[in-house]
mmCIF file of C-alpha atoms in Angstrom:
data_model
loop_
_atom_site.group_PDB
_atom_site.id
_atom_site.type_symbol
_atom_site.label_atom_id
_atom_site.label_comp_id
_atom_site.label_asym_id
_atom_site.label_seq_id
_atom_site.Cartn_x
_atom_site.Cartn_y
_atom_site.Cartn_z
ATOM 1 C CA MET A 170 -16.973 -9.129 -7.258
ATOM 2 C CA GLY A 171 -20.502 -9.058 -5.888
ATOM 3 C CA LEU A 172 -23.533 -7.312 -5.030
ATOM 4 C CA GLU A 173 -24.076 -6.394 -1.421
ATOM 5 C CA ILE A 174 -27.579 -6.668 0.114
ATOM 6 C CA GLU A 175 -27.280 -5.307 3.611
ATOM 7 C CA ARG A 176 -29.597 -3.813 6.311
ATOM 8 C CA LYS A 177 -28.375 -1.669 9.143
ATOM 9 C CA PHE A 178 -29.703 -1.154 12.621
ATOM 10 C CA LEU A 179 -28.832 0.775 15.785
ATOM 11 C CA VAL A 180 -27.890 -1.460 18.890
ATOM 12 C CA ASP A 181 -29.628 -0.996 22.134
ATOM 13 C CA PRO A 182 -26.637 -1.314 24.681
ATOM 14 C CA SER A 183 -28.885 -2.149 27.601
ATOM 15 C CA LEU A 184 -29.829 -5.455 25.506
ATOM 16 C CA TRP A 185 -26.435 -6.293 23.973
ATOM 17 C CA SER A 186 -23.036 -6.471 25.452
ATOM 18 C CA PRO A 187 -19.838 -7.755 23.957
ATOM 19 C CA GLN A 188 -18.896 -11.160 23.927
ATOM 20 C CA GLY A 189 -15.624 -12.462 22.738
ATOM 21 C CA GLU A 190 -12.629 -10.279 21.890
ATOM 22 C CA GLY A 191 -13.855 -8.805 18.717
ATOM 23 C CA THR A 192 -11.552 -7.644 15.826
ATOM 24 C CA LEU A 193 -10.089 -4.163 15.912
ATOM 25 C CA PHE A 194 -10.798 -2.209 12.569
ATOM 26 C CA ARG A 195 -9.001 0.792 11.487
ATOM 27 C CA GLN A 196 -10.188 2.083 7.875
ATOM 28 C CA GLY A 197 -9.758 5.270 5.881
ATOM 29 C CA TYR A 198 -10.983 6.133 2.373
ATOM 30 C CA LEU A 199 -8.837 6.896 -0.960
ATOM 31 C CA SER A 200 -11.925 8.296 -2.316
ATOM 32 C CA SER A 201 -15.325 8.800 -0.616
ATOM 33 C CA ALA A 202 -17.621 10.126 -3.214
ATOM 34 C CA GLU A 203 -21.074 9.379 -3.651
ATOM 35 C CA ALA A 204 -20.905 7.415 -6.664
ATOM 36 C CA CYS A 205 -17.749 5.280 -5.480
ATOM 37 C CA VAL A 206 -16.127 4.764 -2.290
ATOM 38 C CA VAL A 207 -12.574 3.350 -2.206
ATOM 39 C CA ARG A 208 -11.881 1.748 1.258
ATOM 40 C CA VAL A 209 -8.526 0.570 3.061
ATOM 41 C CA ARG A 210 -9.278 -1.336 6.003
ATOM 42 C CA LEU A 211 -6.853 -3.260 8.703
ATOM 43 C CA ALA A 212 -8.903 -5.843 10.118
ATOM 44 C CA GLY A 213 -6.788 -7.399 13.126
ATOM 45 C CA ASP A 214 -4.100 -9.337 10.932
ATOM 46 C CA GLU A 215 -5.687 -8.856 7.734
ATOM 47 C CA ALA A 216 -5.914 -5.949 5.388
ATOM 48 C CA PHE A 217 -8.240 -5.271 2.470
ATOM 49 C CA LEU A 218 -8.630 -2.643 -0.350
ATOM 50 C CA THR A 219 -12.601 -2.260 -1.177
ATOM 51 C CA VAL A 220 -14.590 -0.613 -3.669
ATOM 52 C CA LYS A 221 -18.033 0.127 -3.487
ATOM 53 C CA GLY A 222 -20.782 1.717 -5.634
ATOM 54 C CA ALA A 223 -23.386 4.139 -4.976
ATOM 55 C CA THR A 224 -26.194 2.414 -2.665
ATOM 56 C CA SER A 225 -29.621 1.605 -4.539
ATOM 57 C CA GLY A 226 -32.085 0.969 -1.897
ATOM 58 C CA VAL A 227 -30.231 -1.630 0.473
ATOM 59 C CA THR A 228 -28.108 -3.079 -2.424
ATOM 60 C CA ARG A 229 -24.527 -1.888 -3.459
ATOM 61 C CA LEU A 230 -21.871 -3.193 -5.783
ATOM 62 C CA GLU A 231 -18.871 -4.452 -3.940
ATOM 63 C CA PHE A 232 -15.402 -5.442 -4.810
ATOM 64 C CA GLU A 233 -12.911 -6.565 -2.209
ATOM 65 C CA TYR A 234 -9.374 -7.499 -2.503
ATOM 66 C CA ARG A 235 -7.043 -8.463 0.238
ATOM 67 C CA ILE A 236 -3.675 -6.484 0.282
ATOM 68 C CA PRO A 237 -0.449 -6.692 2.353
ATOM 69 C CA ARG A 238 -0.912 -5.308 5.685
ATOM 70 C CA GLU A 239 2.219 -3.305 5.489
ATOM 71 C CA ASP A 240 0.937 -1.728 2.169
ATOM 72 C CA ALA A 241 -2.482 -0.669 4.147
ATOM 73 C CA MET A 242 -0.403 1.061 6.899
ATOM 74 C CA VAL A 243 1.025 3.265 4.229
ATOM 75 C CA LEU A 244 -1.902 3.647 2.646
ATOM 76 C CA LEU A 245 -3.914 4.651 5.739
ATOM 77 C CA ASP A 246 -1.012 7.191 6.815
ATOM 78 C CA MET A 247 -0.022 8.658 3.653
ATOM 79 C CA LEU A 248 -3.100 8.693 1.129
ATOM 80 C CA CYS A 249 -6.233 8.143 3.025
ATOM 81 C CA GLY A 250 -7.908 11.476 4.316
ATOM 82 C CA PRO A 251 -8.877 13.231 6.387
ATOM 83 C CA ALA A 252 -9.908 11.045 9.253
ATOM 84 C CA ILE A 253 -9.540 7.346 10.391
ATOM 85 C CA ILE A 254 -12.542 5.229 11.479
ATOM 86 C CA GLU A 255 -11.771 2.851 14.462
ATOM 87 C CA LYS A 256 -14.206 0.274 15.800
ATOM 88 C CA THR A 257 -14.510 -3.100 17.181
ATOM 89 C CA ARG A 258 -16.555 -5.828 15.230
ATOM 90 C CA TYR A 259 -18.277 -8.686 16.983
ATOM 91 C CA ARG A 260 -19.956 -11.328 15.182
ATOM 92 C CA ARG A 261 -23.038 -13.115 16.738
ATOM 93 C CA ARG A 262 -25.513 -15.800 15.478
ATOM 94 C CA PHE A 263 -28.827 -15.207 15.367
ATOM 95 C CA GLY A 264 -31.622 -17.520 13.828
ATOM 96 C CA GLU A 265 -29.864 -18.217 10.436
ATOM 97 C CA LYS A 266 -28.075 -15.123 10.241
ATOM 98 C CA LEU A 267 -24.557 -13.847 11.085
ATOM 99 C CA TRP A 268 -24.772 -10.383 12.559
ATOM 100 C CA GLU A 269 -21.752 -7.997 12.654
ATOM 101 C CA ILE A 270 -21.808 -5.623 15.325
ATOM 102 C CA ASP A 271 -19.535 -2.676 15.319
ATOM 103 C CA VAL A 272 -18.584 -0.647 18.289
ATOM 104 C CA PHE A 273 -17.208 2.775 17.346
ATOM 105 C CA HIS A 274 -14.280 4.508 18.905
ATOM 106 C CA GLY A 275 -12.905 7.888 18.809
ATOM 107 C CA GLU A 276 -15.104 10.398 17.642
ATOM 108 C CA ASN A 277 -18.012 7.785 16.998
ATOM 109 C CA ASP A 278 -17.829 6.862 20.510
ATOM 110 C CA GLY A 279 -21.186 5.803 21.805
ATOM 111 C CA LEU A 280 -22.471 4.389 18.212
ATOM 112 C CA ILE A 281 -23.150 0.595 18.111
ATOM 113 C CA VAL A 282 -24.477 -0.294 14.663
ATOM 114 C CA ALA A 283 -25.533 -3.977 13.564
ATOM 115 C CA GLU A 284 -25.307 -5.145 10.002
ATOM 116 C CA VAL A 285 -26.756 -8.319 8.298
ATOM 117 C CA GLU A 286 -26.377 -9.464 4.904
ATOM 118 C CA LEU A 287 -29.244 -10.439 2.867
ATOM 119 C CA LEU A 288 -29.616 -12.560 0.047
ATOM 120 C CA ALA A 289 -32.283 -10.796 -1.433
ATOM 121 C CA GLU A 290 -33.585 -7.320 -0.841
ATOM 122 C CA ASP A 291 -37.205 -8.547 0.487
ATOM 123 C CA GLU A 292 -36.033 -11.408 2.443
ATOM 124 C CA VAL A 293 -37.958 -11.829 5.643
ATOM 125 C CA LEU A 294 -35.329 -11.009 8.474
ATOM 126 C CA GLU A 295 -35.693 -12.268 11.906
ATOM 127 C CA LEU A 296 -34.651 -9.211 14.422
ATOM 128 C CA PRO A 297 -32.676 -10.118 17.765
ATOM 129 C CA GLU A 298 -34.139 -8.265 20.803
ATOM 130 C CA TRP A 299 -31.479 -5.845 20.807
ATOM 131 C CA VAL A 300 -31.840 -4.167 17.744
ATOM 132 C CA ALA A 301 -33.507 -0.822 17.882
ATOM 133 C CA GLN A 302 -34.131 1.446 15.053
ATOM 134 C CA GLU A 303 -33.240 0.639 11.351
ATOM 135 C CA VAL A 304 -30.808 3.256 9.796
ATOM 136 C CA SER A 305 -30.271 1.170 6.430
ATOM 137 C CA ASP A 306 -31.515 4.188 4.324
ATOM 138 C CA ASP A 307 -29.662 6.999 6.480
ATOM 139 C CA PRO A 308 -26.578 8.195 4.753
ATOM 140 C CA ARG A 309 -25.128 9.709 8.015
ATOM 141 C CA TYR A 310 -24.453 6.031 9.323
ATOM 142 C CA PHE A 311 -22.284 5.256 6.252
ATOM 143 C CA ASN A 312 -18.841 4.993 7.636
ATOM 144 C CA SER A 313 -17.408 7.202 4.884
ATOM 145 C CA ASN A 314 -19.763 9.871 6.143
ATOM 146 C CA LEU A 315 -18.887 8.951 9.867
ATOM 147 C CA MET A 316 -15.279 9.820 9.050
ATOM 148 C CA ARG A 317 -16.279 13.311 7.544
ATOM 149 C CA CYS A 318 -19.123 14.018 10.314
ATOM 150 C CA PRO A 319 -18.594 11.825 13.089
ATOM 151 C CA PHE A 320 -21.620 10.810 15.665
ATOM 152 C CA ASN A 321 -20.379 12.901 18.573
ATOM 153 C CA SER A 322 -20.538 15.880 16.460
ATOM 154 C CA TRP A 323 -24.058 15.337 15.741
ATOM 155 C CA ALA A 324 -26.843 17.842 16.910
ATOM 156 C CA MET B 21 4.113 -1.298 -2.598
ATOM 157 C CA GLY B 22 6.564 0.908 -4.091
ATOM 158 C CA LEU B 23 8.459 4.330 -4.836
ATOM 159 C CA GLU B 24 7.682 4.842 -8.730
ATOM 160 C CA ILE B 25 10.436 7.071 -10.271
ATOM 161 C CA GLU B 26 9.677 7.700 -13.658
ATOM 162 C CA ARG B 27 10.567 10.082 -16.596
ATOM 163 C CA LYS B 28 8.069 10.659 -19.690
ATOM 164 C CA PHE B 29 8.992 11.980 -23.214
ATOM 165 C CA LEU B 30 7.004 12.628 -26.088
ATOM 166 C CA VAL B 31 7.986 10.519 -28.995
ATOM 167 C CA ASP B 32 8.878 11.670 -32.497
ATOM 168 C CA PRO B 33 6.978 9.491 -34.808
ATOM 169 C CA SER B 34 9.135 9.965 -37.747
ATOM 170 C CA LEU B 35 12.037 8.355 -35.914
ATOM 171 C CA TRP B 36 9.732 5.747 -33.947
ATOM 172 C CA SER B 37 7.455 3.122 -35.337
ATOM 173 C CA PRO B 38 5.902 0.171 -33.557
ATOM 174 C CA GLN B 39 7.546 -3.176 -33.840
ATOM 175 C CA GLY B 40 5.657 -6.310 -32.514
ATOM 176 C CA GLU B 41 2.126 -6.459 -31.581
ATOM 177 C CA GLY B 42 1.819 -4.459 -28.454
ATOM 178 C CA THR B 43 -0.871 -4.943 -25.534
ATOM 179 C CA LEU B 44 -4.082 -2.715 -25.590
ATOM 180 C CA PHE B 45 -4.606 -0.733 -22.533
ATOM 181 C CA ARG B 46 -8.147 0.250 -21.274
ATOM 182 C CA GLN B 47 -8.286 2.348 -18.134
ATOM 183 C CA GLY B 48 -10.561 4.433 -16.113
ATOM 184 C CA TYR B 49 -10.421 5.972 -12.756
ATOM 185 C CA LEU B 50 -12.355 5.201 -9.428
ATOM 186 C CA SER B 51 -10.581 8.765 -8.317
ATOM 187 C CA SER B 52 -8.835 11.329 -9.945
ATOM 188 C CA ALA B 53 -7.990 13.932 -7.284
ATOM 189 C CA GLU B 54 -4.519 15.410 -7.269
ATOM 190 C CA ALA B 55 -3.784 13.533 -3.717
ATOM 191 C CA CYS B 56 -4.478 10.055 -4.746
ATOM 192 C CA VAL B 57 -5.437 8.109 -7.879
ATOM 193 C CA VAL B 58 -7.163 5.109 -8.110
ATOM 194 C CA ARG B 59 -7.107 3.471 -11.493
ATOM 195 C CA VAL B 60 -8.523 0.250 -13.101
ATOM 196 C CA ARG B 61 -6.621 -1.007 -15.965
ATOM 197 C CA LEU B 62 -7.436 -3.914 -18.490
ATOM 198 C CA ALA B 63 -3.830 -4.652 -20.172
ATOM 199 C CA GLY B 64 -4.228 -7.295 -22.634
ATOM 200 C CA ASP B 65 -5.770 -10.546 -20.677
ATOM 201 C CA GLU B 66 -4.539 -9.100 -17.008
ATOM 202 C CA ALA B 67 -6.128 -6.590 -15.117
ATOM 203 C CA PHE B 68 -5.052 -4.101 -12.062
ATOM 204 C CA LEU B 69 -6.276 -2.113 -9.578
ATOM 205 C CA THR B 70 -3.590 0.739 -8.783
ATOM 206 C CA VAL B 71 -3.282 3.598 -6.201
ATOM 207 C CA LYS B 72 -1.071 6.411 -6.912
ATOM 208 C CA GLY B 73 -0.287 9.382 -4.402
ATOM 209 C CA ALA B 74 0.639 12.910 -5.428
ATOM 210 C CA THR B 75 3.772 13.364 -7.671
ATOM 211 C CA SER B 76 6.821 14.799 -6.031
ATOM 212 C CA GLY B 77 9.323 15.824 -8.877
ATOM 213 C CA VAL B 78 9.302 12.549 -10.768
ATOM 214 C CA THR B 79 8.563 10.484 -8.039
ATOM 215 C CA ARG B 80 5.172 9.087 -6.800
ATOM 216 C CA LEU B 81 3.833 6.304 -4.352
ATOM 217 C CA GLU B 82 2.397 3.673 -6.361
ATOM 218 C CA PHE B 83 0.404 0.118 -5.126
ATOM 219 C CA GLU B 84 -0.672 -2.063 -7.854
ATOM 220 C CA TYR B 85 -2.885 -5.127 -7.343
ATOM 221 C CA ARG B 86 -3.996 -7.989 -9.787
ATOM 222 C CA ILE B 87 -7.528 -8.164 -10.105
ATOM 223 C CA PRO B 88 -10.057 -10.586 -11.882
ATOM 224 C CA ARG B 89 -10.496 -9.560 -15.422
ATOM 225 C CA GLU B 90 -14.268 -9.827 -15.126
ATOM 226 C CA ASP B 91 -14.290 -7.304 -11.807
ATOM 227 C CA ALA B 92 -12.276 -4.749 -14.192
ATOM 228 C CA MET B 93 -14.506 -4.805 -16.616
ATOM 229 C CA VAL B 94 -17.820 -4.090 -14.397
ATOM 230 C CA LEU B 95 -15.696 -1.473 -12.284
ATOM 231 C CA LEU B 96 -14.758 0.235 -15.981
ATOM 232 C CA ASP B 97 -18.347 0.006 -16.945
ATOM 233 C CA MET B 98 -20.119 1.069 -13.611
ATOM 234 C CA LEU B 99 -17.844 3.092 -11.560
ATOM 235 C CA CYS B 100 -14.926 4.769 -13.482
ATOM 236 C CA GLY B 101 -16.265 8.063 -14.731
ATOM 237 C CA PRO B 102 -16.239 10.024 -17.026
ATOM 238 C CA ALA B 103 -14.447 8.591 -19.567
ATOM 239 C CA ILE B 104 -12.011 5.689 -20.533
ATOM 240 C CA ILE B 105 -8.482 5.994 -21.781
ATOM 241 C CA GLU B 106 -7.230 3.692 -24.527
ATOM 242 C CA LYS B 107 -3.667 2.944 -25.815
ATOM 243 C CA THR B 108 -1.468 0.485 -27.032
ATOM 244 C CA ARG B 109 1.576 -0.045 -25.006
ATOM 245 C CA TYR B 110 4.911 -1.383 -26.963
ATOM 246 C CA ARG B 111 7.936 -1.840 -24.983
ATOM 247 C CA ARG B 112 11.290 -1.306 -26.358
ATOM 248 C CA ARG B 113 14.816 -2.038 -24.819
ATOM 249 C CA PHE B 114 17.430 0.881 -25.219
ATOM 250 C CA GLY B 115 20.923 0.422 -23.166
ATOM 251 C CA GLU B 116 20.326 -0.611 -19.965
ATOM 252 C CA LYS B 117 16.548 0.516 -19.895
ATOM 253 C CA LEU B 118 13.398 -1.081 -20.975
ATOM 254 C CA TRP B 119 11.339 1.925 -22.258
ATOM 255 C CA GLU B 120 7.303 1.572 -22.473
ATOM 256 C CA ILE B 121 5.822 3.552 -25.431
ATOM 257 C CA ASP B 122 2.206 4.257 -25.350
ATOM 258 C CA VAL B 123 0.188 4.951 -28.431
ATOM 259 C CA PHE B 124 -3.200 6.440 -27.618
ATOM 260 C CA HIS B 125 -6.201 6.230 -29.286
ATOM 261 C CA GLY B 126 -9.700 7.791 -29.462
ATOM 262 C CA GLU B 127 -9.573 11.436 -28.130
ATOM 263 C CA ASN B 128 -5.721 11.091 -27.572
ATOM 264 C CA ASP B 129 -5.302 9.770 -30.982
ATOM 265 C CA GLY B 130 -1.936 11.370 -32.091
ATOM 266 C CA LEU B 131 -0.225 11.338 -28.886
ATOM 267 C CA ILE B 132 2.860 9.087 -28.361
ATOM 268 C CA VAL B 133 4.257 9.236 -24.843
ATOM 269 C CA ALA B 134 7.535 7.075 -23.763
ATOM 270 C CA GLU B 135 8.235 6.339 -20.294
ATOM 271 C CA VAL B 136 11.436 5.041 -18.427
ATOM 272 C CA GLU B 137 11.446 3.750 -14.616
ATOM 273 C CA LEU B 138 14.531 5.060 -12.980
ATOM 274 C CA LEU B 139 16.414 3.625 -9.862
ATOM 275 C CA ALA B 140 17.011 7.096 -8.446
ATOM 276 C CA GLU B 141 15.761 10.623 -9.290
ATOM 277 C CA ASP B 142 19.071 11.885 -10.377
ATOM 278 C CA GLU B 143 20.220 8.747 -12.272
ATOM 279 C CA VAL B 144 21.954 9.561 -15.618
ATOM 280 C CA LEU B 145 19.662 8.735 -18.556
ATOM 281 C CA GLU B 146 20.869 7.899 -21.760
ATOM 282 C CA LEU B 147 18.178 8.897 -24.458
ATOM 283 C CA PRO B 148 16.966 6.903 -27.678
ATOM 284 C CA GLU B 149 17.002 9.394 -30.784
ATOM 285 C CA TRP B 150 13.400 8.988 -31.240
ATOM 286 C CA VAL B 151 12.550 10.490 -27.896
ATOM 287 C CA ALA B 152 11.646 14.267 -28.036
ATOM 288 C CA GLN B 153 10.667 16.922 -25.490
ATOM 289 C CA GLU B 154 10.606 15.758 -21.888
ATOM 290 C CA VAL B 155 7.043 15.985 -20.328
ATOM 291 C CA SER B 156 7.559 14.639 -16.467
ATOM 292 C CA ASP B 157 6.719 17.829 -15.149
ATOM 293 C CA ASP B 158 3.426 18.509 -17.380
ATOM 294 C CA PRO B 159 0.565 17.475 -15.451
ATOM 295 C CA ARG B 160 -1.494 17.555 -18.956
ATOM 296 C CA TYR B 161 0.293 14.253 -19.804
ATOM 297 C CA PHE B 162 -1.275 12.361 -16.819
ATOM 298 C CA ASN B 163 -3.256 9.805 -18.083
ATOM 299 C CA SER B 164 -6.027 10.912 -15.461
ATOM 300 C CA ASN B 165 -5.868 14.374 -16.977
ATOM 301 C CA LEU B 166 -6.103 13.051 -20.302
ATOM 302 C CA MET B 167 -9.116 11.452 -19.548
ATOM 303 C CA ARG B 168 -10.634 14.867 -18.541
ATOM 304 C CA CYS B 169 -8.909 16.827 -20.874
ATOM 305 C CA PRO B 170 -7.866 14.581 -24.199
ATOM 306 C CA PHE B 171 -4.928 15.699 -26.222
ATOM 307 C CA ASN B 172 -7.250 16.427 -29.374
ATOM 308 C CA SER B 173 -9.082 18.995 -27.205
ATOM 309 C CA TRP B 174 -5.739 21.239 -26.368
ATOM 310 C CA ALA B 175 -5.742 24.561 -28.150
#
């Protein structure tokens, strides 16, 4: 169990490009209500079941449990709906922080989002040059919403 | 992961009474949609996160993961809604089978349900004298529905 404090930014693709292999994520949702999201994620060779509470500012309750990969595949195929999010995650250190950069695929192709975890909501954050607009407060960028209303469907 | 094949019966309280201590269950739901239920359960000293698919006949997809008790308490308090189911579970062997008898509390006080797991849907089942009407097919007796519409509110 933990409190996740996270800020999220769009990435400028003219200033950032992938280094290394990245990890392919396939994830779906058993529940995507505002009050509680239950996510199934295949992350490379691993799999996780994650429960997240409602976001308050940039803070969110989060509980993550490792589950067998075979379970996750059945959960994604049989119980998650209506769509699956696919993205490749890259990690890059900048200053003291490890940033996670998600390059989305499929219906969210063209979207690149960088996330960074903070120790406190008011922590001063040094921004790499390749981050653009902050989208921490924009619910359209929640992965559970990108499933329902993907990036390529936006006006 | 597994397929749960289960039959469920009301218990005649004039022919059955608790033996032994039983285990107190407190459980709530992160999702209680028909297609997918996500349950948090405190069972005595243990805690579980369980995902169940839609019921087809007496068969249901079920995935159960043990989680820290502290996590379950926060999940029940913060993310489960709108109500919590409380019941004491007793186990009793009859013939080849281990029956689970749930004595409900709170808004479901007065309800006693016996469940038994089968190896196949058409398995011949020997019934103890203390079971009454079968309710396997009656969705009112799903615990996720007893939360929303408890036994004592029924007409």
